[in-house]
Structure formats: structure tokens, C-alpha cells
PDB file of C-alpha atoms in Angstrom:
ATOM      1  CA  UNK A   5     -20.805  18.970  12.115  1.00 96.00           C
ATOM      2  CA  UNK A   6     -17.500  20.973  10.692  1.00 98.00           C
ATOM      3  CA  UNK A   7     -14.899  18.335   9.362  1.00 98.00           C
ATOM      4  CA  UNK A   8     -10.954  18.831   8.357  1.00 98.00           C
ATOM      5  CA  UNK A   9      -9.653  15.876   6.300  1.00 98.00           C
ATOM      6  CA  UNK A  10      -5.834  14.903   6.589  1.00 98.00           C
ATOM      7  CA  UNK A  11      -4.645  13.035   3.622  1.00 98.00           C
ATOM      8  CA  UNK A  12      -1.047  11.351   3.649  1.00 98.00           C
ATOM      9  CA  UNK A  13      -1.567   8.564   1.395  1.00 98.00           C
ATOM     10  CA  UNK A  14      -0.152   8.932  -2.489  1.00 98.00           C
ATOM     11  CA  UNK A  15      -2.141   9.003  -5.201  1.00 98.00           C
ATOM     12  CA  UNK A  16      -0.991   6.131  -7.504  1.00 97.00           C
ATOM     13  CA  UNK A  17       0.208   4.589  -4.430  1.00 97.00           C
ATOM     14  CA  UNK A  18      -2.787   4.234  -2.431  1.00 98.00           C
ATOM     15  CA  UNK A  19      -6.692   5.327  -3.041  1.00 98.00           C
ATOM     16  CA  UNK A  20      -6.178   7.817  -0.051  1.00 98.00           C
ATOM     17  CA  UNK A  21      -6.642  10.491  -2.205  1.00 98.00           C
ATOM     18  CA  UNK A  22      -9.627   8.847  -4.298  1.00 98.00           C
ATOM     19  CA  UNK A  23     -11.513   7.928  -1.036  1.00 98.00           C
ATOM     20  CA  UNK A  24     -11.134  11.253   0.594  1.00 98.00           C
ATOM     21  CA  UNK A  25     -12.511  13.112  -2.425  1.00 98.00           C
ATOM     22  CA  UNK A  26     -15.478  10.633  -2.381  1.00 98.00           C
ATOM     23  CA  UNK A  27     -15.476  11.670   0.965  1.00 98.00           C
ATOM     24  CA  UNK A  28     -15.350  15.157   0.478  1.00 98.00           C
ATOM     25  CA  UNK A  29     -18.076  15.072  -1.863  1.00 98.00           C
ATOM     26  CA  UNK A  30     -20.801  13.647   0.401  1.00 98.00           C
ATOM     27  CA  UNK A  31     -20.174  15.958   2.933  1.00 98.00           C
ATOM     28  CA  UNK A  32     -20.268  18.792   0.883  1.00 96.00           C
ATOM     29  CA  UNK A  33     -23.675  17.409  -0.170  1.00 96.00           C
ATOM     30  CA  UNK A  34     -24.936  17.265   3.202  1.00 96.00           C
ATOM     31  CA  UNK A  35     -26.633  20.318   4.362  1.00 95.00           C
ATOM     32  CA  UNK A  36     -25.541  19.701   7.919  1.00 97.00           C
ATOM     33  CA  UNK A  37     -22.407  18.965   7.720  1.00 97.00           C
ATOM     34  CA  UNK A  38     -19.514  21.592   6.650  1.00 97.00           C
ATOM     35  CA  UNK A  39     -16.193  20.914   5.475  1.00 98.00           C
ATOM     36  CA  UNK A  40     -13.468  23.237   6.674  1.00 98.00           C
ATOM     37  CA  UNK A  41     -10.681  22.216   4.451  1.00 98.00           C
ATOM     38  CA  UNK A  42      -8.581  19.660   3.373  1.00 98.00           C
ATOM     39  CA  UNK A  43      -4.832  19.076   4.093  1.00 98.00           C
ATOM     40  CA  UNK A  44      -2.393  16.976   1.571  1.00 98.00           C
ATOM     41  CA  UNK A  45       0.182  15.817   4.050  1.00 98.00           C
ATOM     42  CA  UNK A  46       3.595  13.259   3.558  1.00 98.00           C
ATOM     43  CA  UNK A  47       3.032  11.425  -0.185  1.00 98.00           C
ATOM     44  CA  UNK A  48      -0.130  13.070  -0.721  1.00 98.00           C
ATOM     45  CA  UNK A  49       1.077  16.107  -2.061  1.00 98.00           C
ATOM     46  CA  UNK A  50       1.672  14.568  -5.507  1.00 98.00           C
ATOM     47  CA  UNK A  51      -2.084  14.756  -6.168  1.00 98.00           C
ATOM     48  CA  UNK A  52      -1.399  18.491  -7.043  1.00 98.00           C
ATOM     49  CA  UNK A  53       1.411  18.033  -9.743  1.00 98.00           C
ATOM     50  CA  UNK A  54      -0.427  19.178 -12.679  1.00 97.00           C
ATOM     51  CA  UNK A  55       3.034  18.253 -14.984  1.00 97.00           C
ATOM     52  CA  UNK A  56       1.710  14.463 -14.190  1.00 95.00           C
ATOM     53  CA  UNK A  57      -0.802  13.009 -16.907  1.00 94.00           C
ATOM     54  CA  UNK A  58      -2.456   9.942 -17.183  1.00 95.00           C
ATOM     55  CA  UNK A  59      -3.492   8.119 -20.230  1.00 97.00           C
ATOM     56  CA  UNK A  60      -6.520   9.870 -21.514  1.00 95.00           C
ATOM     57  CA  UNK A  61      -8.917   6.981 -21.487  1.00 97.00           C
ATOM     58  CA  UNK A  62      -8.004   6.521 -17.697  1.00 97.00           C
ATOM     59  CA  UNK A  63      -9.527   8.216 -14.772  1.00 97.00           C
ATOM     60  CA  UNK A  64      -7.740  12.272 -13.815  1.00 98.00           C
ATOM     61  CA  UNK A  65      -7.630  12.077 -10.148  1.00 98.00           C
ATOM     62  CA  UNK A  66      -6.376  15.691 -10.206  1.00 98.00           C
ATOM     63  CA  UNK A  67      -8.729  17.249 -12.930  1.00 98.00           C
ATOM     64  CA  UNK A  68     -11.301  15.745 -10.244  1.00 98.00           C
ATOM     65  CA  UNK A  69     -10.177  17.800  -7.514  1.00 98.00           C
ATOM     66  CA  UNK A  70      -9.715  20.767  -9.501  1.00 98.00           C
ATOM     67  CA  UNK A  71     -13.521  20.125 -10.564  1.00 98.00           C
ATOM     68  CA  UNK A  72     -14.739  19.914  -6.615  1.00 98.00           C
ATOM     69  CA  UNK A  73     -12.725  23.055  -5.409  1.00 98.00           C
ATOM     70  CA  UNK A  74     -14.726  24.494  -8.742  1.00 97.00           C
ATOM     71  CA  UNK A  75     -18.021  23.822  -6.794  1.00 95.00           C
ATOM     72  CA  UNK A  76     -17.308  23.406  -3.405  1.00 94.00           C
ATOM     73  CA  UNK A  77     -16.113  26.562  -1.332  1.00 85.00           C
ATOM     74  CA  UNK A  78     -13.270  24.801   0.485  1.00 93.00           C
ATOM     75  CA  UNK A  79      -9.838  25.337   0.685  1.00 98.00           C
ATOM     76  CA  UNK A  80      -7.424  22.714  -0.917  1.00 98.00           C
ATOM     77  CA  UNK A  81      -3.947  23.156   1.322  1.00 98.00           C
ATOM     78  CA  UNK A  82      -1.033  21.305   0.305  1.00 98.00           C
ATOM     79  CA  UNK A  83       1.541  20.973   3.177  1.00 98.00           C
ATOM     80  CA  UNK A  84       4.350  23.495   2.213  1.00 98.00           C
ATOM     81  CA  UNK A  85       7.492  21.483   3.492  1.00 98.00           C
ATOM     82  CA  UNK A  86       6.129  18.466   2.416  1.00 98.00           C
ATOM     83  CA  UNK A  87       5.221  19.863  -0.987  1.00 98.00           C
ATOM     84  CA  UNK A  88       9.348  21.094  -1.531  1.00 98.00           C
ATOM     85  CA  UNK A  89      10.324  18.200  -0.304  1.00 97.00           C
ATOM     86  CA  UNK A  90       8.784  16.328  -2.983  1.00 98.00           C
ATOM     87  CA  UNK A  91       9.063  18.951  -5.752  1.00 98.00           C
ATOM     88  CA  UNK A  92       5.672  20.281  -5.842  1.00 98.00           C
ATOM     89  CA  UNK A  93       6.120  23.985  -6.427  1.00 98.00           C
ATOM     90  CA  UNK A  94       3.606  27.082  -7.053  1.00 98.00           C
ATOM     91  CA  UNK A  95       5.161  30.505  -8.913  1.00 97.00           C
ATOM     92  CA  UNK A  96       6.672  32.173  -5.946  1.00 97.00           C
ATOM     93  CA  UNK A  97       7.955  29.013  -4.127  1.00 98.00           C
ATOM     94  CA  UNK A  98       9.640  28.258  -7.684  1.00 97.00           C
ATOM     95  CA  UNK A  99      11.226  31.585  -7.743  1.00 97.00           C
ATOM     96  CA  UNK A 100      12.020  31.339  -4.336  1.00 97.00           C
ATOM     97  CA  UNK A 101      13.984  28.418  -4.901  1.00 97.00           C
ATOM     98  CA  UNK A 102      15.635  29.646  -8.108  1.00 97.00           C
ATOM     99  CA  UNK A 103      14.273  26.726 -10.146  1.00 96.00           C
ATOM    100  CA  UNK A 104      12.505  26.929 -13.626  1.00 94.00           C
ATOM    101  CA  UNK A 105       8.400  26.276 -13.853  1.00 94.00           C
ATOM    102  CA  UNK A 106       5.908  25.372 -11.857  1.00 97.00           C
ATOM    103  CA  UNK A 107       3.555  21.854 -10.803  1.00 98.00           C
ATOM    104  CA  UNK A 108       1.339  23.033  -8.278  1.00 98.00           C
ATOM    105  CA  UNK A 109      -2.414  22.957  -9.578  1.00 98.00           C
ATOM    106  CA  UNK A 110      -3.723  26.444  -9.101  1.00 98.00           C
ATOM    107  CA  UNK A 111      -6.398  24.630  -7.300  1.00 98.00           C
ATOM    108  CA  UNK A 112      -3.897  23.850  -4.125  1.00 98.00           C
ATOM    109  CA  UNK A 113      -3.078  26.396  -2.039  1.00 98.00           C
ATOM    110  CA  UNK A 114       0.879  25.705  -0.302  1.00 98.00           C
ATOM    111  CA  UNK A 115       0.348  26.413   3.647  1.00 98.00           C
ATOM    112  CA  UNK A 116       2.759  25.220   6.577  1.00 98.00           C
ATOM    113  CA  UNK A 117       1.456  22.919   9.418  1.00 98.00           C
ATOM    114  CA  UNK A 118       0.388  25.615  11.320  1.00 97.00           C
ATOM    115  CA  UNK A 119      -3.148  26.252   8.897  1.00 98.00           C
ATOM    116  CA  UNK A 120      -3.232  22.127   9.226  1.00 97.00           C
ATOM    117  CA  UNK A 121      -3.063  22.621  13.894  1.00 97.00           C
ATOM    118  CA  UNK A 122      -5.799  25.554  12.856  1.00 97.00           C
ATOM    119  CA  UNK A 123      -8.124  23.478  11.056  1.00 97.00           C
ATOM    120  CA  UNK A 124      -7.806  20.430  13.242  1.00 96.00           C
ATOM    121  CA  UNK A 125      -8.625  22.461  16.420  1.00 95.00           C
ATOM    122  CA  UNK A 126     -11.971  24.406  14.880  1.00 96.00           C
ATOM    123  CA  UNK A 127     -12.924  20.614  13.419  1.00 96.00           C
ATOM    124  CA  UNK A 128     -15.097  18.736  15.688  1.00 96.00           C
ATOM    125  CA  UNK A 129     -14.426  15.743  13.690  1.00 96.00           C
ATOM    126  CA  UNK A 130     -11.063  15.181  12.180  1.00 97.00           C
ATOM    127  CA  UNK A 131     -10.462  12.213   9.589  1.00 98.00           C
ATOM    128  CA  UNK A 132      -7.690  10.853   7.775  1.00 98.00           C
ATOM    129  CA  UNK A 133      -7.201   9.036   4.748  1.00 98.00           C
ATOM    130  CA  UNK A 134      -3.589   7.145   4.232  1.00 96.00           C
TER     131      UNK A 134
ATOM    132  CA  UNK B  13      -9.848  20.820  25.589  1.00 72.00           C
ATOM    133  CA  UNK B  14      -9.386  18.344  23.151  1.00 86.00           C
ATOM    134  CA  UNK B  15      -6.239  16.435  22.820  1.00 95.00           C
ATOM    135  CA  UNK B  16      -4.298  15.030  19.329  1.00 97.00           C
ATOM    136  CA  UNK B  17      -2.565  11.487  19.685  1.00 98.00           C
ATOM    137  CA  UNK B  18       0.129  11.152  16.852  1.00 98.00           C
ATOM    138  CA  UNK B  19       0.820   7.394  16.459  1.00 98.00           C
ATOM    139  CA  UNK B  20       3.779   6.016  15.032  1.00 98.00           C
ATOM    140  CA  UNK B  21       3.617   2.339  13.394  1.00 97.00           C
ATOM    141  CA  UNK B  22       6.255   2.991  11.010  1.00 96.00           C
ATOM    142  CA  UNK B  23       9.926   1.693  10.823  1.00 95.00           C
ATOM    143  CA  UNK B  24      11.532   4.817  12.211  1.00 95.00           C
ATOM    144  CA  UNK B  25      13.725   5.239   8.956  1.00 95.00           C
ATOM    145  CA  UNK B  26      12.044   3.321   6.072  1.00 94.00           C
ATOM    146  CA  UNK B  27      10.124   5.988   4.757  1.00 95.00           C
ATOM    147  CA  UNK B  28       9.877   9.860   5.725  1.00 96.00           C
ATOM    148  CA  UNK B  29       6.643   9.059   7.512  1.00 97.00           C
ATOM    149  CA  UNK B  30       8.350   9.553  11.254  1.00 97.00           C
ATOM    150  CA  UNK B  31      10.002  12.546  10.859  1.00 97.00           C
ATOM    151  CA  UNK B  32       6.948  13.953   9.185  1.00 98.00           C
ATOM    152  CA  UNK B  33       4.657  12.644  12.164  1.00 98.00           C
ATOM    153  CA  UNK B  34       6.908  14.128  14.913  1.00 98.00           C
ATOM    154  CA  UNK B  35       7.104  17.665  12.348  1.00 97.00           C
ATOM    155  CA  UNK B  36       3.370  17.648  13.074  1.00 98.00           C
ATOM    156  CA  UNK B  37       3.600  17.332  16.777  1.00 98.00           C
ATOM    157  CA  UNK B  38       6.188  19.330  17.455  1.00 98.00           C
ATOM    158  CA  UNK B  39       4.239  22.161  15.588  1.00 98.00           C
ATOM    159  CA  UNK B  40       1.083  21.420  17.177  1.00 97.00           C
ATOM    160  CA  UNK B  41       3.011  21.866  20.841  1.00 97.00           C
ATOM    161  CA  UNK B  42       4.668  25.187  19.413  1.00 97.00           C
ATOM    162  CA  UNK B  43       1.010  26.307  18.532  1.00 97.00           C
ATOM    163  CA  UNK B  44       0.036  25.304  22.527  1.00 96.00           C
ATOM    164  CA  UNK B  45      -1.852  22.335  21.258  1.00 96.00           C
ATOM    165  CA  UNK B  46      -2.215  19.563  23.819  1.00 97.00           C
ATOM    166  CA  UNK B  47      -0.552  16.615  21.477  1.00 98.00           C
ATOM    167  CA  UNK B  48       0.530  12.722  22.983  1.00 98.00           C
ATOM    168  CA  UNK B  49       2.884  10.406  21.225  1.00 98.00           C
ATOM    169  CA  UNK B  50       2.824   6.820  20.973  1.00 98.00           C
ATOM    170  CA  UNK B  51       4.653   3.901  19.607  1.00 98.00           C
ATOM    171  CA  UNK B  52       3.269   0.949  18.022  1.00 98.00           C
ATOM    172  CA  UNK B  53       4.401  -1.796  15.605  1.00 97.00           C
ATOM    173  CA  UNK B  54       7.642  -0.869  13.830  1.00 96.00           C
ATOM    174  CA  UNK B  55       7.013   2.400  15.283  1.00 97.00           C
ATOM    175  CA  UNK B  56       8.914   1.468  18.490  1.00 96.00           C
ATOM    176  CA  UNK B  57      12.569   1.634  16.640  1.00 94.00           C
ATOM    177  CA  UNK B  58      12.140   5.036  16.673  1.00 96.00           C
ATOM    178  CA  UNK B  59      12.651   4.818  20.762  1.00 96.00           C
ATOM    179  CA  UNK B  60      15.748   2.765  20.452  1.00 94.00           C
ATOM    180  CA  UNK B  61      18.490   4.070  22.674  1.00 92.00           C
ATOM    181  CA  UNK B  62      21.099   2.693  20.443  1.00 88.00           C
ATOM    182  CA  UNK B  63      20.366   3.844  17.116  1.00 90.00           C
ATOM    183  CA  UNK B  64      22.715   5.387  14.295  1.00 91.00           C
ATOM    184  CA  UNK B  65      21.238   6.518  11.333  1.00 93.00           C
ATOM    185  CA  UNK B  66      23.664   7.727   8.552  1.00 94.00           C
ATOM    186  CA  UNK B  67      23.200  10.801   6.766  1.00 93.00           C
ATOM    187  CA  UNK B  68      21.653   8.718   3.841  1.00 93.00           C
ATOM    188  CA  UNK B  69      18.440   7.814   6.405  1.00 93.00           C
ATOM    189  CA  UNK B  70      17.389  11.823   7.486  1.00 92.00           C
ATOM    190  CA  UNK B  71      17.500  13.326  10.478  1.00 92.00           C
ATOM    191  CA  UNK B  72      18.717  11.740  13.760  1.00 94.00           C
ATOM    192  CA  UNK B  73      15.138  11.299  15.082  1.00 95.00           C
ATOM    193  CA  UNK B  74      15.939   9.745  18.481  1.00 94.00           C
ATOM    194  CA  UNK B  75      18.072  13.109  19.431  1.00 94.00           C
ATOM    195  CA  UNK B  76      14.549  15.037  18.700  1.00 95.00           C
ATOM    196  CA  UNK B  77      12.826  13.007  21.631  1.00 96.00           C
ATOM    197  CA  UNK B  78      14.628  14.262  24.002  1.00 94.00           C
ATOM    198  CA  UNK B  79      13.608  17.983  23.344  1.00 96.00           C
ATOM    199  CA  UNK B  80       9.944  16.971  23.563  1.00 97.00           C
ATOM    200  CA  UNK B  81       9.588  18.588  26.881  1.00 96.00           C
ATOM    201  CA  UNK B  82       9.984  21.907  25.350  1.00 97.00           C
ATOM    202  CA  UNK B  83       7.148  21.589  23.839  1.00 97.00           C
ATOM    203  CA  UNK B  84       5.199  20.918  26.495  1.00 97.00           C
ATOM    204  CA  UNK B  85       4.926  17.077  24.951  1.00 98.00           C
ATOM    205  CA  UNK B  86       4.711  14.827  28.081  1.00 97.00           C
ATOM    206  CA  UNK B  87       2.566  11.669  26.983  1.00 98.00           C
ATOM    207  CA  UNK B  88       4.651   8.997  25.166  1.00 98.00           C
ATOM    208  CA  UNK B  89       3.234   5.815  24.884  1.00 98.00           C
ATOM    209  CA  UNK B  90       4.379   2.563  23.673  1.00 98.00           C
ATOM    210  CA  UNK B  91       2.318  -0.636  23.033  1.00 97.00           C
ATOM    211  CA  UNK B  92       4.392  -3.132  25.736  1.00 96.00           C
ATOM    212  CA  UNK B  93       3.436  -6.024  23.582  1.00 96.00           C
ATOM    213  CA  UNK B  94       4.963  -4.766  20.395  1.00 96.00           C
ATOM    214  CA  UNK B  95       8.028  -3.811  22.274  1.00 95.00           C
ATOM    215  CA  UNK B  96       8.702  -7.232  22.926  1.00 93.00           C
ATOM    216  CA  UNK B  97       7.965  -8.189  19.913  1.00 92.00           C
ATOM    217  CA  UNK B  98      10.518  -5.912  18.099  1.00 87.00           C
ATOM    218  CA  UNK B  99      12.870  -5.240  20.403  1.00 75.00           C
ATOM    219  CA  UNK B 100      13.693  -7.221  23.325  1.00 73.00           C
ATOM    220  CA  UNK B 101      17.520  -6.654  24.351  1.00 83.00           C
ATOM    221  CA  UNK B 102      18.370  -2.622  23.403  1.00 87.00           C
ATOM    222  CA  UNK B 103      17.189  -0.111  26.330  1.00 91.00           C
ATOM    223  CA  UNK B 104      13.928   2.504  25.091  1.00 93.00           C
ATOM    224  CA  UNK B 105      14.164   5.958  25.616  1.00 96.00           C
ATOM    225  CA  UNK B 106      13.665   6.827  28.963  1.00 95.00           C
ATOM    226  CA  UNK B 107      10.721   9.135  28.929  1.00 97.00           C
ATOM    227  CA  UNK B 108       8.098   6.496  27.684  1.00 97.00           C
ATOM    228  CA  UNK B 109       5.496   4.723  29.022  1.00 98.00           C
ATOM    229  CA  UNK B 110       4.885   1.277  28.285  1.00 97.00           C
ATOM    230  CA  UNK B 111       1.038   0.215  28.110  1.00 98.00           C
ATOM    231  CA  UNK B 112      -0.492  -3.383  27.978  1.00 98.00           C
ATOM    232  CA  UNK B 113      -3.632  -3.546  25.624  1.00 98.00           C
ATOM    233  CA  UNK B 114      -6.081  -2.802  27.949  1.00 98.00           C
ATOM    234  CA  UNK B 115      -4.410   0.569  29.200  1.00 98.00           C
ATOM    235  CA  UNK B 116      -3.413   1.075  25.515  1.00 98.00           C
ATOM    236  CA  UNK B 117      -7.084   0.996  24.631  1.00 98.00           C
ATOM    237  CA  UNK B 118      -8.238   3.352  27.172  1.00 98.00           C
ATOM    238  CA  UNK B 119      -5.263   5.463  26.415  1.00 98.00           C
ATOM    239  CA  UNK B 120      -6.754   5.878  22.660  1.00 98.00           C
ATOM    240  CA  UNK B 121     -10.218   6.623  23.892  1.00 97.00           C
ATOM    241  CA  UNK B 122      -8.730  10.064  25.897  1.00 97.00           C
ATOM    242  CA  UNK B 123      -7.697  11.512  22.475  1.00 97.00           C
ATOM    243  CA  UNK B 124     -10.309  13.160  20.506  1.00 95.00           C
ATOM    244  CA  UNK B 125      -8.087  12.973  16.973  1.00 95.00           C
ATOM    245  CA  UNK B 126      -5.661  10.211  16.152  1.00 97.00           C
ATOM    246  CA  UNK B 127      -3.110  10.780  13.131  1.00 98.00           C
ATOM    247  CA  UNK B 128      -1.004   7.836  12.207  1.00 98.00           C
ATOM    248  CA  UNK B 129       2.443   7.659  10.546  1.00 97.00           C
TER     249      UNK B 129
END
């Protein structure tokens, strides 16, 4: 079965992001199952800010993400809009904006909503994680 | 062909989460995607015919509803019960249809994804 996971929730404001990794994981452990991507939607975006560091004795949601997209072959998208919105920024979105640096974890790709209707129309199972 | 249901249960101005959730539908219809709204919970203010957000609170989301059609989205639900309970005296938007729980529950069962704001 081909899934697309949606996640909206934030990631020190929910375990949306924590879950759907977990859930990522098992499905990319399955050998029927296939995972087409994943799409960070609404407050989930902030899971790619790599300028945000937790205490080093606590758990890296993000360097656990970037780990997975290490092994598993599917794409990371981060809503584009969204992403701006909330200041998450790769190189050329940066420059595009005329602002100094960039967040977004080179594991993240920034995509509009249209690779999100894509993926949820080749899915046969869609789920999301808030 | 298999049909999206974006459901609102969000205050229509509290957070970001509405205008994000009709972004995605309105994106979906412009990629020909058959997509269906409905209203539940605090989701229902966003159908409010008397509504006045200030600049502070976004975009003026009730104007959006009205250009729905252009997308070719038809299906707008609301949850009659949580109508009531939120909003008994201001008149809806006139394009939605009100559902008790057991049409409601049907409803949900003809979409093959559900994505909630």
C-alpha cells in the first residue's frame, strides 16, 4: 500500500511530528508498504529549523529526521508558504527574500501545495498527524 | 475518483489553521481535485454572515467562501448540532448544508481522505 503523511502539528507543541516519524519508520520497514513522501504543513514546519537546539542530554527531534531521510528514500517536503510564513528559509528562498542566513535542514525540501494535491492523489492511504 | 473532505473545527481566527485549511482546498480545486468542505465545532464561525475581522486577525475568510464555486467546490457541510450550539441568532452563509449526525456520518464515509484544521 503507497502512503503520503500530512503533518500540521508543531514540534514542541504537540508529538505530531514524533508520532509521524515513528510512523514513518514502520512503514518504511514494511516490505509491502511504500511511503511516497511526507508533507510538513501549518506549525509543523518548525521541525526543519536547524538554528533550533535542544539541550544536549534531551532527545533531537530534527537530527532524527535528518537520520531517516539518511536511510529511507523519501522525500521530506516542507510546505513553501507555510515555511515563509513562519521563517523557515533554504539558500535561494533567503536570497529571494533579501534576508541574511538560512534554517531550513538540508534534509527538507520547500515545495508549494501543489506536490502535497500530487502526493495525496497517487496515495491510496493518506494520514495525518496534528 | 476519490474525493478529499477538508474539515474545519477551528475558531475561524484564533490561529492560522482556517486560512491554511481553505489554502489547501482551494489548491486542490485549482489542480481539478474533487475537494468538500465542512464545518464542525468552532469551525462554524468561519460561516458567520456577520463577521469583521480586523487587519490584526488575517485575511477576511468569509469573503473567500463565496468564490468557492470557481473552483468547482460545491459540498459545504456543517454539523447542525454544533451550529446551534455556537451560534444560534447570526444568519450562515448561504451556500451550506446543514447535516444532523446521522447524515453527517454518512457524509464522512463518501470521502476517501479527511484533513482537519
Amino acid at each position: 500500500m503507497k502512503y503520503a503523511l500530512l503533518v500540521t502539528g508543531h514540534p514542541t507543541q504537540s508529538k505530531a511530528c514524533h508520532s509521524a516519524l515513528a510512523f514513518a519508520k514502520c512503514i518504511h520497514a514494511h516490505p509491502e508498504h511504500e511511503l511516497l513522501g511526507i508533507f510538513f504543513y501549518e506549525e509543523s514546519v518548525a521541525v526543519a529549523n536547524c538554528f533550533a537546539n535542544p539541550p544536549r542530554d534531551e532527545y533531537n527531534l530534527l537530527a532524527q529526521w535528518e537520520d531517516f531521510h539518511k536511510t529511507a528514500t523519501c522525500p521530506l517536503y516542507i510546505c513553501i508558504a507555510a515555511g515563509i510564513r513562519r521563517g523557515i528559509l533554504n539558500e535561494a528562498e533567503s536570497k529571494r527574500h533579501e534576508l541574511d542566513g538560512q534554517n531550513c535542514s538540508n534534509s527538507f525540501q520547500l515545495e508549494g501545495l501543489g506536490t502535497w494535491v500530487e502526493l495525496n492523489s497517487q496515495a491510496d492511504k493518506v494520514v495525518q498527524f496534528r | 475518483m476519490q474525493k478529499t473532505l477538508i474539515l474545519f473545527s477551528s475558531s475561524a481566527y484564533e490561529t492560522t489553521s482556517a486560512k491554511e485549511g481553505l489554502d489547501l482546498a482551494l489548491v486542490l480545486g485549482t489542480f481539478e481535485q474533487p475537494v468538500s468542505l465542512a464545518f464542525s465545532g468552532e469551525g462554524v464561525s468561519l460561516l458567520l454572515e456577520s463577521q469583521s475581522p480586523e487587519k490584526e486577525h488575517g485575511k477576511h475568510l468569509y469573503k473567500l467562501l463565496d468564490g468557492l464555486e470557481f473552483y468547482d467546490i460545491d459540498d459545504v457541510y456543517a454539523l447542525q448540532s454544533d451550529i446551534e450550539l455556537y451560534n444560534s441568532k447570526h444568519a450562515l452563509w448561504e451556500g451550506v448544508t446543514s447535516l444532523d449526525q446521522n447524515a453527517w456520518a454518512k457524509m464522512l464515509q463518501t470521502h476517501s481522505q479527511i484533513i482537519r484544521f
